[in-house]
Structure formats: structure tokens, C-alpha cells
Amino acid sequence: MITIDPERVVGRIDPKVYGMFIEHLGRCIYGGIFDEGSPRADAEGYRIDVLKACEGLAPPILRWPGGNFASGYHWQDGVGPPHERPRRLDLAWFAEESNRFGTDEFIGLCRRLNCEPYICANAGTGTIEEAAAWVEYCNGWTNTFYANLRRRNGNRVPYNVMYWGLGNEVYGHWQIGHQSAEDYAKKAREMAKLMRWTDPRIKLVACGLGERSWDEPVLEALRGLVEYLSVHCYVGSSNYYENVSKATVLEDLLDRTEATIAEVFGVGDAAQAPVKIAVDEWNVWYRTHGGERFAASKLEEVYDLSDALCVATLLHVLQRRCRTVGIANLAQMVNVIAPILAGESGVVLQSIYHPLSLLRHHSKEFALCVDVRCEEISTALTGSRPVLYLDAMATRSEDGRALCLSVVNRHESEPLRVPLEFVGCQAELNAVWEVNGPDVHAANSLAEPQLVTARKAEGLSFDGTYTFPAHSHTIMEFVLH
Ligand code: AHR
């Protein structure tokens, strides 16, 4: 049984949890979103078919330029006449960076997608002065060098970039400019001060880990200077039941992060703290992870139906944690561990595209507590703590009239028929969409682009119970009376 009480509100979901991330890595930007000279690109180099696919995800916020790339990126290389920009060695991914896509092109992309830019500054090889100068370039209104540089580059009106990251994964040995928590905290504090003094309106994201040993000193040093603490979450397994149960990893990560935030700010409940969590990289990623700096694979993960079910449950967690999670960015949007694969001959929407798009478009403003009673998957299959076959998330509109129920049936072979109980109201079923495919390892390709897809159900009748097909993600829209 699934019980939904529209009065049991968890909180308001920040739309920024439906954010995306792009990095100068493999074919995410060059050869993906930005492909100068391609017959599929517009005059400025943006791939028209790729942008159309991105619109289906409607990201409210887009993080750039990395990722690991951000820790060696000098933004001034990427502005001014494109043919004069230096080609650089990118030591994050052992690649060559042409710098033809830079700040102005990123802002152009955000405008095309109608989303907020979120720039991750360089806390690796970058200086605090360089980070502040980037804020001035983007947001400056004064008659000073960097604001004038933006104007000289043809952009009179400030970009008003409100979201800025203070570095990426600085805690990791793989990072350019890897630092201890204490060294990072010191540098990030000075970066934050200068960036804020340049534009006091900006919101800053500190680099967090989800481990107290790192997050506590960082939050202590940045108290009053940052609005968000970032954590990253990549999960996945080639074992089906392990894969679809991986949302527990995100739950545990958020539990740990909330506990540290509550402790540092001396509040019983992390939701009362002045810092929210930014899960600014998350996804299923295991096939192309690791190995020889894993650059050779270009991280072009091919996603199957099981990954789509996992992604739906991960996004459910982000919605459920709306009291503490203020930003989340799926990593990444195009080609690199991405829902959209763009090749010379066209675009493929991968399996994970469909739950992301459905939840983005049909979820309502408020997250609700939902009770699910059904069989558990044996821990021998999940390899983790017990999880239920069904994972359900409900959201309702501000006016209380519309409700969206999102349900993943993780059962590999059996449909599950369950009563849907609505407390204190009548629910009229309006529409149903289902993401499914022939089997859990089905994956889309150019040859078979619609093996895993979202279908709208026709001819619905609702008698208070619903059968969720095996290995499916279902979105149900109700009108409440
Ligand atoms: O998204 C790919 C990489 O994963 C990012 O560059 C880095 O931040 C993370 O380790």
C-alpha cells in the first residue's frame, strides 16, 4: 500500500535541485554542446539539436567549467577574440584546451537554455585575485578594468552570475592543487572575501566532502561567508539489484553532511542552519570510472534501464531532502556520463534522460511524506541495508489541487499491484507516464533510440489500486478534491 497525505508536507523543493553540470572534458562541450562548423550548429557554434534535447531537461541552473578542469583553468584564457585565445595543456584530463568556449560562450548557453549560471572558480592553481577579477568581469558595473574588458568583448550589460563555487574536490589527490582541509579553508576564506567584496550579492558554495574531518574545519573558517556546502555522489553497480538500491549511498552522504552542518551551527536540525547542501555532481557512474586517469574512455557511459531506475530514486532522495538540499547538478549534461549523447549523425536520449525529464516537468512545489508498505528486496541481492521493491515520492502544488506521484518498481520480473490511499481527500487520476524497456539492461543507441523511453498511458481508469509494471518508473498526476 502507498499512503499519501497531502497535509504531511516535508517542505518546498528548490527548483535548483534539477540543475545540470558541464565540464571541459571529452566531448561534453567541444563536439557536444559546442561544435563550430558543424552543419548541426548555429552561427555561433551551439549545436541546435543538442540544445533542443537539453530543453527537455529544462535545467534551472548550470554548473561550469568543471569539475577537475576548474582547478587548472584560468578564465582570462577564454575571453576575447577566439582566434587569439591560447591553446593550453589541460592537466586535469591530459587534453588540449582550445579555449574557444569561455565565459561569454557559457553565458550565451545559459541564456539559450534560460538557466542560472553557476561558475566554479579555480581554487587549485588560481589566485584569490583571479577569482575576484572573474566576478568583476561577469558582474561588474564600475568603470574598472575587468568590467570594461567584458564591455570591450561586446557585453555591455553585466551577466549577474549569482552562484559561484570555491573550487572543486580540493580534498582529492587527483585534483590539481590538492590541499588539506586547513589549507583549503584558509584559501577559500580569502577567495570568498574578495569575491563578495567585488559583488556582495553573490552566493558562494564551499567545497565539501560529506566527511566531518573535512567539512567541519571548512565550515568553521567560512562561517558567514558561504551559503552552500557542496558534496558529490556517484554510484552504480553492474549487479541489477545493487544498482537500483544505490540511493542509500546518497541518503547516508546527506545524513553525514547534515549532522556536521547541525553540529557546526549548533542547531538540532540542519534545516535551521544558514548553509544548504549543494549536491553539485551526482549520477550513476561506474563503467568508465577509474583506470588510467579514465580519460581514454572519454567517460561516455552508455546507460541502461537499471540506471534510469537508479537515477529516478536518487532524484527522489534530493526532493525528499528539500529542507537541506538547495542545489543539485546532474553530472554531466552531454556525452560525458550524460543523459544526452550527441554524435555527428544526431542525438540519442539515453535511458536516464526520461526520469530526469519527467520529474523535472511533472513534480510540484512541495515534497510530501509518503508511506510505502511492500516487500523488501533481500539484502543478499542489494548488498546494502534492506530497501523496498517500491520507491515512491509525492509532490503537491502550492494550491493543494495537483499532486504528482512518482513510483519506481525495482522488481526485475514482477509487476506489483498496490492500493493507493489518499488521506483526507479524493484523488482523480489525470495522466500517467511510464519509463520502461524490454529488460533491465536495455539501452538506447542511434540504431535503437527508443528502446527505453517514456510513454503516456492511454484510456486510464483508476479504482484505488495501481499495477506498477516490473522494472518501471511511473509518474501519476492527480487532481485532488
Ligand atoms: O564529472 C566528472 C568528474 O568527477 C569531475 O571532473 C570531478 O569533479 C569528479 O571527480
PDB file of N, CA and C and ligand atoms in Angstrom, residues 21 23 25 63 66-69 93 168-169 174-175 232 234 281 285 289 294 299 331-332 336-337, ligand 1:
ATOM      1  N   PHE A  21      25.254  20.003 -15.076  1.00  0.00           N
ATOM      2  CA  PHE A  21      26.670  20.349 -14.993  1.00  0.00           C
ATOM      3  C   PHE A  21      27.325  20.049 -16.336  1.00  0.00           C
ATOM      4  N   GLU A  23      31.347  20.217 -18.263  1.00  0.00           N
ATOM      5  CA  GLU A  23      32.778  20.384 -17.992  1.00  0.00           C
ATOM      6  C   GLU A  23      33.550  20.307 -19.300  1.00  0.00           C
ATOM      7  N   LEU A  25      35.622  18.460 -20.808  1.00  0.00           N
ATOM      8  CA  LEU A  25      36.053  17.076 -20.617  1.00  0.00           C
ATOM      9  C   LEU A  25      35.466  16.243 -21.746  1.00  0.00           C
ATOM     10  N   ARG A  63      26.139  24.300 -13.932  1.00  0.00           N
ATOM     11  CA  ARG A  63      27.482  24.465 -13.347  1.00  0.00           C
ATOM     12  C   ARG A  63      28.531  24.284 -14.439  1.00  0.00           C
ATOM     13  N   GLY A  66      34.115  23.108 -14.560  1.00  0.00           N
ATOM     14  CA  GLY A  66      34.408  21.776 -14.041  1.00  0.00           C
ATOM     15  C   GLY A  66      33.905  21.769 -12.632  1.00  0.00           C
ATOM     16  N   GLY A  67      34.066  20.672 -11.986  1.00  0.00           N
ATOM     17  CA  GLY A  67      34.893  19.535 -12.205  1.00  0.00           C
ATOM     18  C   GLY A  67      36.401  19.807 -12.039  1.00  0.00           C
ATOM     19  N   ASN A  68      37.095  18.699 -12.214  1.00  0.00           N
ATOM     20  CA  ASN A  68      38.550  18.728 -12.085  1.00  0.00           C
ATOM     21  C   ASN A  68      39.168  19.794 -12.987  1.00  0.00           C
ATOM     22  N   PHE A  69      38.568  20.019 -14.143  1.00  0.00           N
ATOM     23  CA  PHE A  69      39.102  21.008 -15.080  1.00  0.00           C
ATOM     24  C   PHE A  69      39.199  22.387 -14.434  1.00  0.00           C
ATOM     25  N   TRP A  93      42.668  16.417 -17.319  1.00  0.00           N
ATOM     26  CA  TRP A  93      42.234  15.300 -18.170  1.00  0.00           C
ATOM     27  C   TRP A  93      43.246  14.976 -19.254  1.00  0.00           C
ATOM     28  N   ASN A 168      36.818  22.885  -6.611  1.00  0.00           N
ATOM     29  CA  ASN A 168      36.229  21.565  -6.858  1.00  0.00           C
ATOM     30  C   ASN A 168      37.073  20.447  -6.234  1.00  0.00           C
ATOM     31  N   GLU A 169      36.443  19.595  -5.458  1.00  0.00           N
ATOM     32  CA  GLU A 169      37.078  18.371  -4.906  1.00  0.00           C
ATOM     33  C   GLU A 169      38.528  18.605  -4.483  1.00  0.00           C
ATOM     34  N   TRP A 174      43.702  13.499  -6.726  1.00  0.00           N
ATOM     35  CA  TRP A 174      43.611  13.610  -8.182  1.00  0.00           C
ATOM     36  C   TRP A 174      43.425  15.065  -8.635  1.00  0.00           C
ATOM     37  N   GLN A 175      43.227  15.932  -7.666  1.00  0.00           N
ATOM     38  CA  GLN A 175      42.902  17.314  -8.022  1.00  0.00           C
ATOM     39  C   GLN A 175      44.165  18.145  -8.246  1.00  0.00           C
ATOM     40  N   HIS A 232      29.631  15.548  -3.576  1.00  0.00           N
ATOM     41  CA  HIS A 232      29.457  14.834  -4.842  1.00  0.00           C
ATOM     42  C   HIS A 232      29.051  13.388  -4.571  1.00  0.00           C
ATOM     43  N   TYR A 234      28.540   9.821  -6.738  1.00  0.00           N
ATOM     44  CA  TYR A 234      28.489   8.930  -7.902  1.00  0.00           C
ATOM     45  C   TYR A 234      28.282   7.510  -7.393  1.00  0.00           C
ATOM     46  N   GLU A 281      27.494  17.526  -8.067  1.00  0.00           N
ATOM     47  CA  GLU A 281      27.747  16.464  -9.046  1.00  0.00           C
ATOM     48  C   GLU A 281      27.080  15.204  -8.509  1.00  0.00           C
ATOM     49  N   TRP A 285      27.596   6.260 -12.215  1.00  0.00           N
ATOM     50  CA  TRP A 285      28.864   6.274 -12.965  1.00  0.00           C
ATOM     51  C   TRP A 285      29.734   5.153 -12.430  1.00  0.00           C
ATOM     52  N   HIS A 289      34.616   4.496 -14.884  1.00  0.00           N
ATOM     53  CA  HIS A 289      35.227   5.139 -13.710  1.00  0.00           C
ATOM     54  C   HIS A 289      36.536   4.429 -13.400  1.00  0.00           C
ATOM     55  N   PHE A 294      41.201   7.479 -16.425  1.00  0.00           N
ATOM     56  CA  PHE A 294      39.938   7.206 -17.131  1.00  0.00           C
ATOM     57  C   PHE A 294      39.592   8.178 -18.252  1.00  0.00           C
ATOM     58  N   LEU A 299      34.727   8.980 -20.779  1.00  0.00           N
ATOM     59  CA  LEU A 299      33.638   8.902 -19.804  1.00  0.00           C
ATOM     60  C   LEU A 299      32.261   8.841 -20.475  1.00  0.00           C
ATOM     61  N   ALA A 331      25.656  15.279 -13.143  1.00  0.00           N
ATOM     62  CA  ALA A 331      26.933  15.299 -13.862  1.00  0.00           C
ATOM     63  C   ALA A 331      26.928  14.148 -14.851  1.00  0.00           C
ATOM     64  N   GLN A 332      27.037  14.499 -16.113  1.00  0.00           N
ATOM     65  CA  GLN A 332      27.042  15.807 -16.727  1.00  0.00           C
ATOM     66  C   GLN A 332      25.920  15.840 -17.756  1.00  0.00           C
ATOM     67  N   VAL A 336      29.421  13.186 -21.726  1.00  0.00           N
ATOM     68  CA  VAL A 336      30.225  12.686 -20.614  1.00  0.00           C
ATOM     69  C   VAL A 336      29.277  12.297 -19.478  1.00  0.00           C
ATOM     70  N   ILE A 337      29.235  10.973 -19.153  1.00  0.00           N
ATOM     71  CA  ILE A 337      28.286  10.448 -18.152  1.00  0.00           C
ATOM     72  C   ILE A 337      26.964  11.234 -18.211  1.00  0.00           C
TER      73      ILE A 337
HETATM   74  O1  AHR B   1      32.232  14.602 -13.514  1.00  0.00           O
HETATM   75  C1  AHR B   1      33.480  14.028 -13.735  1.00  0.00           C
HETATM   76  C2  AHR B   1      34.472  14.326 -12.629  1.00  0.00           C
HETATM   77  O2  AHR B   1      34.060  13.697 -11.446  1.00  0.00           O
HETATM   78  C3  AHR B   1      34.596  15.777 -12.235  1.00  0.00           C
HETATM   79  O3  AHR B   1      35.516  16.451 -13.039  1.00  0.00           O
HETATM   80  C4  AHR B   1      35.105  15.696 -10.822  1.00  0.00           C
HETATM   81  O4  AHR B   1      34.700  16.789 -10.058  1.00  0.00           O
HETATM   82  C5  AHR B   1      34.540  14.375 -10.325  1.00  0.00           C
HETATM   83  O5  AHR B   1      35.508  13.620  -9.691  1.00  0.00           O
END
